[in-house]
Coordinates of C-alpha atoms in Angstrom, one line a residue:
Chain P
M1 CA 23.4 -46.5 30.1
K2 CA 26.6 -44.7 28.2
A3 CA 29.7 -45.1 29.5
L4 CA 33.3 -44.4 28.2
V5 CA 35.7 -47.6 28.1
P6 CA 39.5 -48.3 26.7
A7 CA 39.6 -48.1 23.5
E8 CA 42.4 -50.2 22.5
A9 CA 43.2 -49.1 19.5
D10 CA 44.7 -45.4 20.2
G11 CA 44.5 -45.6 23.6
T12 CA 41.3 -43.1 24.6
V13 CA 38.3 -44.1 25.2
E14 CA 35.5 -44.7 23.3
F15 CA 31.2 -45.2 24.3
A16 CA 30.0 -48.0 25.2
E17 CA 27.0 -49.6 27.0
V18 CA 27.2 -50.9 29.9
P19 CA 24.6 -51.6 33.2
E20 CA 23.9 -49.1 35.3
P21 CA 25.9 -50.2 38.3
E22 CA 24.2 -51.4 41.6
P23 CA 25.3 -49.4 44.5
G24 CA 26.0 -51.8 47.6
P25 CA 24.3 -51.2 51.2
A26 CA 27.4 -48.0 51.7
E27 CA 26.8 -46.5 48.9
V28 CA 24.5 -44.0 46.7
L29 CA 23.9 -43.9 42.5
V30 CA 24.6 -40.5 41.7
K31 CA 23.8 -39.0 37.8
V32 CA 27.1 -37.6 37.0
D33 CA 27.3 -34.0 35.4
A34 CA 31.1 -33.7 35.3
F35 CA 34.3 -36.0 35.5
S36 CA 37.8 -35.0 35.2
V37 CA 40.6 -37.0 33.7
N38 CA 44.2 -37.3 35.2
R39 CA 47.3 -38.1 34.7
G40 CA 47.5 -41.2 35.8
E41 CA 44.5 -42.9 33.9
T42 CA 45.9 -41.1 30.6
F43 CA 48.8 -44.0 31.4
L44 CA 46.1 -46.8 33.0
L45 CA 44.5 -46.1 29.3
E46 CA 47.8 -46.9 27.3
D47 CA 47.7 -50.8 28.6
P48 CA 44.1 -50.8 30.5
P49 CA 43.9 -53.6 33.3
P50 CA 41.4 -56.5 31.9
G51 CA 37.7 -54.5 32.9
W52 CA 38.8 -51.6 33.9
R53 CA 37.3 -48.4 33.9
P54 CA 38.5 -44.7 33.7
G55 CA 36.8 -41.8 36.1
K56 CA 37.9 -41.2 39.9
D57 CA 36.6 -37.7 40.0
I58 CA 33.3 -37.1 39.4
A59 CA 30.4 -34.5 40.2
G60 CA 27.0 -34.6 40.0
L61 CA 22.7 -35.7 41.2
V62 CA 22.4 -38.0 44.2
V63 CA 19.0 -40.2 42.4
Q64 CA 19.3 -43.2 45.0
A65 CA 20.8 -42.4 48.8
A66 CA 22.8 -45.7 50.5
A67 CA 20.7 -47.9 52.0
D68 CA 22.2 -48.2 55.0
G69 CA 21.0 -44.6 55.8
S70 CA 24.7 -43.3 55.8
G71 CA 25.7 -39.8 53.5
P72 CA 23.5 -37.6 51.3
A73 CA 19.6 -37.4 50.3
V74 CA 18.3 -37.8 46.5
G75 CA 18.4 -34.6 45.4
Q76 CA 21.8 -33.4 46.9
R77 CA 24.7 -32.5 44.5
V78 CA 27.8 -34.2 45.4
V79 CA 31.6 -33.9 44.3
A80 CA 33.3 -37.6 44.4
H81 CA 35.9 -39.8 44.7
P82 CA 35.2 -43.5 43.0
P83 CA 38.0 -46.1 43.0
G84 CA 36.9 -46.2 38.8
A85 CA 34.2 -46.5 36.4
G86 CA 33.2 -42.9 36.7
W87 CA 33.1 -41.6 33.3
A88 CA 29.4 -43.0 32.7
E89 CA 25.9 -41.7 33.2
Y90 CA 25.9 -43.2 36.8
A91 CA 28.2 -44.0 39.0
A92 CA 27.4 -46.2 42.6
V93 CA 30.1 -44.3 45.0
R94 CA 30.6 -45.1 48.8
T95 CA 29.5 -42.7 51.3
D96 CA 32.4 -42.1 52.6
A97 CA 34.4 -41.0 49.4
L98 CA 31.8 -37.9 48.2
A99 CA 31.2 -34.3 50.0
V100 CA 28.2 -32.6 49.2
L101 CA 28.5 -29.4 47.3
P102 CA 27.1 -25.5 48.2
E103 CA 24.7 -24.6 45.5
R104 CA 27.2 -21.5 44.7
L105 CA 30.0 -24.4 43.4
D106 CA 29.4 -25.8 40.1
A107 CA 29.7 -29.7 38.9
P108 CA 32.6 -28.7 36.5
T109 CA 34.8 -26.8 39.1
A110 CA 33.9 -29.8 41.7
A111 CA 34.8 -32.3 39.5
A112 CA 38.7 -30.8 39.1
L113 CA 38.9 -31.4 43.5
P114 CA 39.2 -34.5 44.2
L115 CA 42.6 -36.5 42.8
A116 CA 44.9 -33.6 42.4
G117 CA 43.6 -31.8 45.5
L118 CA 43.4 -34.6 47.6
T119 CA 47.3 -34.9 47.0
A120 CA 48.2 -30.8 47.0
L121 CA 46.8 -31.5 50.2
R122 CA 48.5 -34.8 51.6
L123 CA 51.4 -33.8 50.2
L124 CA 51.2 -30.1 52.6
R125 CA 50.9 -32.7 55.3
A126 CA 53.1 -34.4 54.0
A127 CA 55.4 -31.1 54.2
G128 CA 55.1 -30.2 57.3
P129 CA 54.9 -26.3 58.4
V130 CA 55.8 -24.2 55.5
A131 CA 55.4 -21.0 56.7
G132 CA 58.2 -18.6 55.6
R133 CA 60.4 -22.1 54.1
R134 CA 61.8 -21.9 50.3
L135 CA 59.7 -24.7 48.4
L136 CA 60.9 -25.4 45.1
L137 CA 57.7 -27.4 42.6
T138 CA 58.8 -28.8 39.8
G139 CA 55.9 -29.6 36.9
A140 CA 53.9 -27.5 38.2
S141 CA 52.0 -26.5 35.7
G142 CA 49.2 -29.1 36.0
G143 CA 46.3 -29.4 38.5
V144 CA 47.9 -30.9 41.5
G145 CA 50.8 -27.8 40.7
H146 CA 48.2 -24.6 41.0
Y147 CA 46.6 -26.2 44.1
L148 CA 50.3 -27.0 45.5
A149 CA 51.0 -23.3 44.7
E150 CA 47.5 -21.4 45.9
L151 CA 47.9 -23.6 49.6
A152 CA 51.7 -23.0 49.7
A153 CA 51.3 -20.0 49.3
A154 CA 48.8 -19.3 51.5
A155 CA 50.7 -20.8 54.3
G156 CA 53.3 -18.7 54.2
A157 CA 55.4 -20.9 52.1
Q158 CA 57.5 -18.4 48.9
L159 CA 57.6 -20.3 46.1
T160 CA 59.6 -21.6 43.0
A161 CA 57.4 -23.3 40.5
V162 CA 59.1 -24.6 37.3
T163 CA 56.7 -24.9 34.3
A164 CA 57.3 -25.5 30.6
N165 CA 56.8 -22.2 29.4
A166 CA 55.5 -19.3 30.4
E167 CA 52.6 -19.3 28.8
R168 CA 51.8 -22.8 31.7
G169 CA 52.7 -20.3 34.5
L170 CA 50.6 -17.8 34.5
R171 CA 48.2 -18.1 36.5
L172 CA 50.4 -19.8 39.7
R173 CA 51.9 -16.2 39.9
E174 CA 48.4 -14.9 40.5
L175 CA 47.5 -18.6 42.9
G176 CA 50.7 -17.1 45.1
A177 CA 54.3 -18.1 44.0
A178 CA 56.9 -16.0 43.8
E179 CA 58.5 -16.9 41.3
V180 CA 58.1 -18.8 37.7
V181 CA 60.9 -20.4 36.6
H182 CA 61.2 -22.6 33.1
S183 CA 63.9 -25.4 33.8
V184 CA 65.4 -26.6 37.3
A185 CA 68.5 -25.4 36.2
A186 CA 67.3 -21.6 36.7
A187 CA 65.5 -22.1 39.6
N188 CA 68.1 -20.5 42.7
G189 CA 68.5 -22.7 45.9
P190 CA 68.7 -23.4 47.8
Y191 CA 65.3 -25.2 49.3
D192 CA 64.1 -26.1 52.4
L193 CA 61.4 -28.8 50.3
V194 CA 61.3 -30.1 46.9
L195 CA 57.8 -31.1 45.8
E196 CA 59.0 -33.1 42.8
S197 CA 57.2 -34.4 40.3
T198 CA 59.3 -35.4 36.9
G199 CA 61.8 -37.6 37.8
G200 CA 64.2 -38.7 35.2
T201 CA 66.8 -36.2 34.8
E202 CA 65.0 -33.5 36.7
L203 CA 64.6 -35.0 40.2
P204 CA 68.6 -35.5 40.9
R205 CA 69.1 -31.3 39.3
A206 CA 66.4 -30.1 42.0
L207 CA 67.9 -32.2 44.7
A208 CA 71.0 -30.5 44.6
L209 CA 68.8 -27.4 45.2
L210 CA 68.5 -28.5 48.5
A211 CA 69.2 -26.7 52.0
P212 CA 71.2 -29.3 54.0
R213 CA 69.1 -31.8 55.7
G214 CA 66.6 -31.1 52.9
R215 CA 64.0 -32.8 52.1
L216 CA 62.3 -33.8 48.5
L217 CA 59.2 -35.6 48.5
W218 CA 58.7 -37.2 45.1
F219 CA 54.9 -37.6 44.5
G220 CA 54.8 -37.8 40.1
Q221 CA 57.4 -39.2 37.1
A222 CA 55.8 -37.2 34.2
S223 CA 58.5 -37.9 32.3
R224 CA 58.2 -41.4 32.5
E225 CA 62.0 -41.7 32.8
P226 CA 63.0 -43.5 36.9
V227 CA 65.8 -42.0 38.2
R228 CA 69.4 -42.7 38.6
L229 CA 70.9 -41.3 41.4
D230 CA 74.7 -42.0 42.5
F231 CA 75.5 -42.2 46.4
F232 CA 79.2 -40.0 45.3
A233 CA 77.5 -37.3 43.1
L234 CA 75.5 -37.1 46.2
L235 CA 78.4 -36.4 48.6
N236 CA 79.2 -32.8 46.8
G237 CA 75.9 -31.6 46.8
P238 CA 73.4 -31.0 49.9
V239 CA 74.3 -33.1 53.4
S240 CA 71.6 -35.5 54.3
A241 CA 69.2 -34.8 51.6
T242 CA 66.2 -36.8 52.1
V243 CA 64.0 -39.0 49.2
Q244 CA 60.2 -39.2 50.2
H245 CA 58.4 -41.2 47.9
F246 CA 54.6 -40.3 48.3
S247 CA 51.1 -41.5 47.2
Y248 CA 47.8 -39.2 47.4
A249 CA 46.7 -42.7 49.0
D250 CA 48.6 -43.3 52.3
V251 CA 46.0 -42.1 54.4
D252 CA 44.3 -43.4 57.0
H253 CA 41.6 -42.8 57.1
P254 CA 38.4 -42.0 54.7
D255 CA 38.4 -39.5 51.8
G256 CA 35.0 -38.3 52.9
P257 CA 36.4 -35.1 55.6
D258 CA 39.2 -34.2 52.5
L259 CA 37.3 -33.6 50.1
R260 CA 34.8 -31.6 52.2
T261 CA 37.9 -29.3 52.9
L262 CA 38.8 -29.0 49.4
V263 CA 34.9 -27.8 48.9
R264 CA 34.9 -25.6 51.9
L265 CA 38.5 -23.6 50.4
T266 CA 37.2 -23.5 47.3
A267 CA 33.8 -22.3 48.7
E268 CA 35.4 -19.5 50.4
G269 CA 37.8 -18.2 47.8
R270 CA 41.2 -20.0 49.4
L271 CA 41.3 -22.8 46.8
H272 CA 40.7 -21.7 42.6
P273 CA 41.0 -25.0 40.2
E274 CA 42.1 -23.9 36.9
L275 CA 39.7 -25.4 34.9
G276 CA 41.9 -25.3 31.9
L277 CA 39.8 -27.2 29.3
L278 CA 36.3 -27.5 30.0
D279 CA 34.1 -30.0 27.0
D280 CA 32.6 -32.3 26.2
W281 CA 32.1 -35.2 27.6
R282 CA 32.3 -36.7 23.8
N283 CA 35.6 -35.2 23.1
T284 CA 37.0 -36.8 26.3
A285 CA 39.4 -38.4 23.8
G286 CA 40.6 -35.0 22.5
A287 CA 40.9 -33.9 26.0
I288 CA 43.3 -36.8 26.9
A289 CA 45.1 -36.6 23.3
A290 CA 46.1 -33.0 25.0
L291 CA 46.4 -34.0 28.1
R292 CA 49.4 -36.3 26.9
G293 CA 51.0 -33.8 24.5
R294 CA 50.9 -30.6 27.9
R295 CA 48.7 -28.9 26.5
V296 CA 46.2 -27.8 29.1
R297 CA 47.1 -26.1 32.3
G298 CA 45.2 -27.4 35.6
N299 CA 42.5 -29.2 35.1
T300 CA 41.2 -31.4 32.4
V301 CA 36.7 -31.3 32.7
L302 CA 34.4 -32.9 30.7
T303 CA 31.0 -32.2 30.9
L304 CA 27.9 -34.4 30.6
D305 CA 24.5 -33.3 29.3
Chain D
M1 CA 110.7 -38.7 56.4
K2 CA 109.0 -41.8 54.6
A3 CA 105.3 -42.2 54.2
L4 CA 103.1 -43.9 52.3
V5 CA 102.2 -42.0 48.4
P6 CA 99.9 -43.3 45.4
A7 CA 101.2 -45.8 43.1
E8 CA 100.1 -45.5 39.6
A9 CA 101.3 -48.5 38.3
D10 CA 98.6 -51.1 40.6
G11 CA 96.5 -48.4 42.6
T12 CA 97.9 -48.5 45.7
V13 CA 100.7 -47.7 47.8
E14 CA 104.4 -47.8 47.3
F15 CA 106.9 -45.9 50.5
A16 CA 108.6 -42.9 49.2
E17 CA 110.8 -40.6 50.9
V18 CA 108.6 -36.7 52.2
P19 CA 109.5 -33.7 54.7
E20 CA 108.2 -33.9 57.4
P21 CA 104.8 -32.1 58.5
E22 CA 105.2 -29.1 59.4
P23 CA 102.2 -28.0 62.7
G24 CA 100.0 -26.0 62.5
P25 CA 99.5 -23.5 65.8
A26 CA 96.3 -25.2 66.6
E27 CA 98.6 -28.8 65.7
V28 CA 100.1 -31.8 67.7
L29 CA 103.0 -33.6 65.8
V30 CA 102.3 -37.7 65.6
K31 CA 104.5 -40.2 66.1
V32 CA 102.3 -42.7 64.1
D33 CA 102.0 -46.5 65.8
A34 CA 99.2 -47.3 63.7
F35 CA 96.6 -46.3 61.2
S36 CA 93.6 -48.2 59.6
V37 CA 92.2 -48.6 55.8
N38 CA 89.3 -47.8 54.7
R39 CA 87.3 -48.0 51.6
G40 CA 86.4 -44.9 50.8
E41 CA 91.2 -44.3 50.6
T42 CA 91.3 -47.5 48.2
F43 CA 88.7 -45.6 45.7
L44 CA 90.4 -42.2 45.8
L45 CA 94.3 -44.7 45.1
E46 CA 91.9 -45.8 41.9
D47 CA 92.7 -42.0 40.8
P48 CA 94.4 -39.6 43.1
P49 CA 94.3 -37.1 42.8
P50 CA 97.3 -34.8 43.0
G51 CA 99.1 -34.2 46.0
W52 CA 97.3 -36.5 48.4
R53 CA 98.4 -38.3 50.4
P54 CA 96.6 -40.9 52.4
G55 CA 95.6 -42.0 55.8
K56 CA 92.9 -40.5 57.6
D57 CA 92.8 -42.4 60.4
I58 CA 95.9 -42.9 63.0
A59 CA 97.2 -43.8 66.5
G60 CA 100.4 -43.1 68.2
L61 CA 102.4 -40.8 69.9
V62 CA 102.6 -37.1 70.8
V63 CA 105.9 -35.7 70.0
Q64 CA 105.5 -32.0 69.5
A65 CA 102.8 -30.0 71.3
A66 CA 100.1 -27.8 69.7
A67 CA 101.8 -23.5 70.0
D68 CA 99.0 -22.2 71.1
G69 CA 98.8 -24.7 74.1
S70 CA 95.2 -26.3 72.8
G71 CA 95.4 -30.7 73.4
P72 CA 97.5 -32.7 74.8
A73 CA 100.9 -32.6 76.0
V74 CA 104.1 -34.8 75.1
G75 CA 104.8 -38.5 76.1
Q76 CA 100.5 -39.0 75.5
R77 CA 98.9 -41.4 72.8
V78 CA 96.2 -40.5 70.9
V79 CA 94.0 -41.5 68.3
A80 CA 93.2 -39.1 65.9
H81 CA 91.1 -38.4 62.0
P82 CA 93.2 -36.2 59.7
P83 CA 91.8 -35.0 56.7
G84 CA 94.9 -37.5 54.6
A85 CA 98.7 -37.0 55.2
G86 CA 98.2 -39.9 58.2
W87 CA 100.0 -43.6 56.7
A88 CA 103.5 -42.2 57.3
E89 CA 106.2 -42.2 59.7
Y90 CA 104.4 -38.4 61.9
A91 CA 101.7 -36.8 60.8
A92 CA 100.4 -33.4 62.0
V93 CA 97.1 -33.3 63.7
R94 CA 94.0 -31.0 65.0
T95 CA 93.7 -30.5 68.8
D96 CA 90.4 -30.9 67.8
A97 CA 90.4 -34.1 65.6
L98 CA 92.1 -36.5 67.6
A99 CA 91.5 -38.5 71.7
V100 CA 93.8 -39.1 74.2
L101 CA 94.3 -43.5 74.9
P102 CA 93.6 -44.5 78.6
E103 CA 96.8 -46.9 79.2
R104 CA 94.7 -50.0 78.3
L105 CA 93.6 -49.0 74.3
D106 CA 96.5 -50.4 72.4
A107 CA 97.5 -48.5 68.8
P108 CA 95.8 -51.0 66.4
T109 CA 92.8 -51.1 68.1
A110 CA 92.5 -47.6 68.5
A111 CA 93.2 -46.9 65.2
A112 CA 90.4 -48.7 63.9
L113 CA 88.3 -46.0 65.3
P114 CA 88.1 -43.0 63.8
L115 CA 86.0 -43.0 60.1
A116 CA 84.5 -46.2 60.6
G117 CA 83.4 -45.5 64.3
L118 CA 81.8 -41.6 63.9
T119 CA 80.0 -43.3 60.7
A120 CA 78.2 -46.0 63.2
L121 CA 78.0 -43.3 65.7
R122 CA 76.4 -40.5 63.8
L123 CA 74.4 -42.8 61.8
L124 CA 73.0 -43.9 65.1
R125 CA 71.9 -40.4 66.0
A126 CA 70.4 -39.7 62.4
A127 CA 68.4 -43.2 63.2
G128 CA 66.9 -41.4 65.6
P129 CA 65.8 -44.2 68.5
V130 CA 65.4 -47.5 68.2
A131 CA 65.1 -49.6 71.3
G132 CA 62.2 -52.1 69.5
R133 CA 62.8 -50.8 66.4
R134 CA 63.8 -53.5 63.5
L135 CA 67.1 -52.6 61.5
L136 CA 68.2 -53.9 58.5
L137 CA 72.1 -53.7 57.9
T138 CA 73.0 -54.2 54.6
G139 CA 77.1 -54.5 53.7
A140 CA 77.3 -55.2 57.1
S141 CA 80.9 -57.2 57.3
G142 CA 82.9 -54.5 57.2
G143 CA 83.9 -51.9 60.4
V144 CA 81.4 -49.5 60.2
G145 CA 79.1 -52.9 60.4
H146 CA 80.9 -54.5 63.2
Y147 CA 80.6 -51.1 65.1
L148 CA 77.0 -50.4 63.8
A149 CA 75.9 -54.1 64.4
E150 CA 77.5 -53.7 68.5
L151 CA 76.0 -50.3 69.2
A152 CA 72.4 -51.0 67.8
A153 CA 71.9 -54.1 69.9
A154 CA 73.3 -52.1 72.5
A155 CA 70.4 -49.5 71.8
G156 CA 67.9 -52.4 71.8
A157 CA 67.3 -52.9 68.4
Q158 CA 66.2 -56.2 66.6
L159 CA 68.7 -55.9 64.0
T160 CA 69.5 -58.2 61.1
A161 CA 73.0 -58.1 59.5
V162 CA 73.7 -58.8 55.5
T163 CA 76.6 -60.8 54.5
A164 CA 78.4 -61.9 51.5
N165 CA 78.5 -65.1 53.2
A166 CA 79.1 -67.3 57.0
E167 CA 82.0 -66.2 57.5
R168 CA 81.6 -62.8 57.2
G169 CA 78.7 -62.8 59.4
L170 CA 80.5 -64.9 62.2
R171 CA 81.1 -61.8 64.9
L172 CA 77.8 -60.1 64.1
R173 CA 76.2 -62.5 65.9
E174 CA 78.7 -62.1 68.5
L175 CA 78.4 -58.3 68.8
G176 CA 74.1 -58.6 69.0
A177 CA 72.9 -58.7 65.4
A178 CA 69.3 -60.7 65.8
E179 CA 70.0 -62.7 62.8
V180 CA 72.7 -62.6 59.8
V181 CA 71.3 -63.3 56.5
H182 CA 73.1 -63.4 53.3
S183 CA 71.0 -61.4 50.4
V184 CA 68.6 -59.2 51.1
A185 CA 65.8 -61.4 49.3
A186 CA 67.1 -63.5 52.7
A187 CA 65.8 -60.4 55.0
N188 CA 62.2 -61.1 55.9
G189 CA 60.7 -57.8 56.4
P190 CA 59.0 -55.5 57.3
Y191 CA 62.1 -53.0 58.6
D192 CA 61.4 -49.7 60.7
L193 CA 64.7 -48.4 59.3
V194 CA 68.0 -50.1 57.1
L195 CA 71.1 -49.1 57.9
E196 CA 72.2 -49.2 53.4
S197 CA 75.4 -49.1 51.6
T198 CA 76.0 -51.3 48.5
G199 CA 73.3 -49.2 46.1
G200 CA 73.1 -51.0 42.7
T201 CA 70.3 -53.2 42.8
E202 CA 69.9 -54.1 46.4
L203 CA 69.3 -50.6 47.8
P204 CA 65.7 -50.8 46.1
R205 CA 65.4 -54.7 47.4
A206 CA 65.7 -53.2 50.2
L207 CA 63.9 -50.2 50.3
A208 CA 60.9 -52.6 49.4
L209 CA 61.8 -54.3 52.8
L210 CA 60.6 -51.2 55.0
A211 CA 57.7 -50.7 57.1
P212 CA 55.0 -47.4 56.0
R213 CA 56.8 -44.6 56.0
G214 CA 60.0 -46.4 57.0
R215 CA 63.4 -45.2 56.6
L216 CA 66.4 -46.1 54.6
L217 CA 69.6 -44.7 55.6
W218 CA 72.0 -44.7 52.7
F219 CA 75.6 -43.7 53.4
G220 CA 77.2 -46.1 50.7
Q221 CA 78.2 -47.4 47.4
A222 CA 80.0 -50.3 47.8
S223 CA 78.9 -52.1 44.6
R224 CA 80.6 -49.0 43.1
E225 CA 77.2 -48.7 41.1
P226 CA 74.4 -46.0 41.0
V227 CA 70.8 -46.8 42.2
R228 CA 67.5 -47.0 39.3
L229 CA 64.5 -45.7 41.6
D230 CA 61.5 -46.0 39.8
F231 CA 58.4 -44.2 40.8
F232 CA 55.6 -45.7 39.5
A233 CA 57.0 -49.3 40.6
L234 CA 57.4 -48.0 44.2
L235 CA 53.7 -47.2 44.4
N236 CA 54.2 -51.3 44.8
G237 CA 56.2 -51.1 47.6
P238 CA 56.1 -49.4 51.6
V239 CA 53.9 -45.5 51.6
S240 CA 55.9 -42.8 52.1
A241 CA 58.4 -45.0 51.6
T242 CA 61.8 -42.1 52.3
V243 CA 65.9 -42.1 50.6
Q244 CA 67.8 -40.0 53.4
H245 CA 71.4 -40.0 51.9
F246 CA 74.1 -40.0 54.8
S247 CA 77.4 -38.7 55.1
Y248 CA 79.6 -38.9 58.1
A249 CA 81.0 -35.3 57.9
D250 CA 77.5 -34.0 58.4
V251 CA 78.1 -32.7 61.6
D252 CA 78.0 -29.2 63.3
H253 CA 80.8 -30.3 65.7
P254 CA 84.3 -30.5 65.2
D255 CA 85.6 -34.6 65.4
G256 CA 87.2 -34.7 69.2
P257 CA 83.6 -35.3 70.9
D258 CA 83.0 -38.4 69.1
L259 CA 86.5 -39.8 69.2
R260 CA 85.8 -39.5 72.4
T261 CA 83.2 -41.2 73.0
L262 CA 84.5 -44.0 70.7
V263 CA 87.5 -44.6 72.9
R264 CA 85.5 -44.1 76.1
L265 CA 83.5 -47.4 74.8
T266 CA 85.9 -49.4 73.1
A267 CA 87.5 -48.8 77.2
E268 CA 84.6 -49.5 78.7
G269 CA 84.6 -52.9 77.0
R270 CA 81.1 -52.3 74.9
L271 CA 82.8 -51.8 71.9
H272 CA 85.4 -54.3 70.1
P273 CA 86.8 -53.7 67.1
E274 CA 87.3 -56.1 64.4
L275 CA 91.0 -56.5 63.1
G276 CA 90.3 -58.1 60.2
L277 CA 93.3 -58.0 59.1
L278 CA 96.5 -57.1 61.0
D279 CA 100.2 -56.9 58.9
D280 CA 102.8 -54.5 59.1
W281 CA 102.9 -51.4 56.9
R282 CA 105.9 -52.6 54.8
N283 CA 102.5 -55.0 53.4
T284 CA 99.7 -52.4 52.8
A285 CA 99.7 -52.3 49.4
G286 CA 98.8 -56.4 49.9
A287 CA 96.0 -54.8 52.5
I288 CA 94.4 -52.9 50.2
A289 CA 94.1 -55.9 47.4
A290 CA 92.8 -58.1 50.0
L291 CA 90.1 -55.3 51.0
R292 CA 89.3 -54.9 47.4
G293 CA 88.6 -58.5 47.5
R294 CA 86.2 -58.7 50.1
R295 CA 88.5 -60.3 52.3
V296 CA 88.6 -58.1 55.3
R297 CA 86.2 -58.4 58.2
G298 CA 85.8 -55.5 59.9
N299 CA 88.8 -53.8 60.1
T300 CA 92.4 -53.1 57.9
V301 CA 94.8 -51.5 60.6
L302 CA 99.0 -51.5 60.3
T303 CA 101.4 -51.2 62.2
L304 CA 104.7 -48.9 61.7
D305 CA 107.9 -50.3 64.0

């Protein structure tokens, strides 16, 4: 079958002929209709681990059921979150890492859900109750940012989103953000909670905007720059400020139930994946370049024939 | 009266003749018998703010009661925590920032209590329940460290203390630390809680020893080096690790009740100030040099004639 594999020349991907996956007993075989590209995958492609193939977010058709009897039947459409190798004609997926799709949810929209949606859902769980609380969300124009804005606003938060420019923040107001600003310096604190994904110099700036005993959930480092924290400088900031490192993989349970929640919310019209780039998978290398160049708002989705 | 003031020549102190303080309506005048030196004061002495005089921890005799009728009477002995200017023959102190001393608590011991003791008491409050929990305490050989070790052990914690060498950790085992090690690298995690006061490269090392969803309370930067945190490196560490910046000044209430608690615990034999250096106040400059050189275990206390 055809699959996208790391292209050493330019740090993107190229087509290769690879063996069809052989599903384990608790895995279904999915004919992939669409997949999405995540920032973490673009990082990994710069220095790909040996044998690794990208692809954590897919949607498609079950063409072989799991041998152990778990999961969906042949012919059902699913969204799935395999550990990798999903940018291919076929992917094997554990039945506890997928959700069945209702008819009205198309494959490109569904493919935009897993990693970004799981991250947003679990970040809000880590945030605790947000109704009536003031939230600051940095790096808000990506896939996670759009989901977070919509879910947090629906839960009653008053959310300030930070995006690089007005165009990248357009949809966030529609999804429920109370305001969109274009730098942390332009945000008016204090905030009860900061959701931070840029690292570098922006994180300390955002930290300084916390209310006393406020918390910053740190879920990414899009700037690629580590963070420098000075104890003495923080003494002039909010008292008892907390930085909590967040990984979307911090869950005690499999992904299935959370994927089903994301599917349900989308089907009910409560969650609106923002497909900022939708293209044919032959153009995946170009999509990766656009994502790296911060030219994509929301999710980057590629479709197969 | 005589007072110690910043000495620009060597960043320590020198004697000067200054006016006696004029107490405000809610202040008593204290004839100072002993005071202690805190690390933060040694930092400030390197670049003293204009008009500032050191001295936050004193013990002595009330020689003038407060005009508003609050606080102790003339002739009572007190420990107090003024914002500064305590290294002098007399100090004015607000009546909500002192505690009356019982007969059996001498002035040098009492003078070791305020800043270090308040920090330890409030750190443990911020820590929450510690019974049966594994704690790592870095920079443990100072005044705060000794108080923390004794209070945490009494509250049921299993505490690992980190000190530069065996001599500096001697008393910590006696006070209740389960073990004393001489580098963070020698500590065996995971720990439910880390109490960190060195900053620099030690904080990230200690952070890596946390249990999942563990918390690091950051209460100092004795190394003088800021901390560098890399989001991606942390992904290989404990999930959802939290760094909480702590300032002992983060309280909604005045210092009086907490000072009374420290006095009571000491009088009951539950808290044992470790007077690593006890000298005449004529030798304060030398005491500061010893503290800077990390040659003092526990507290540094100076006495007046």
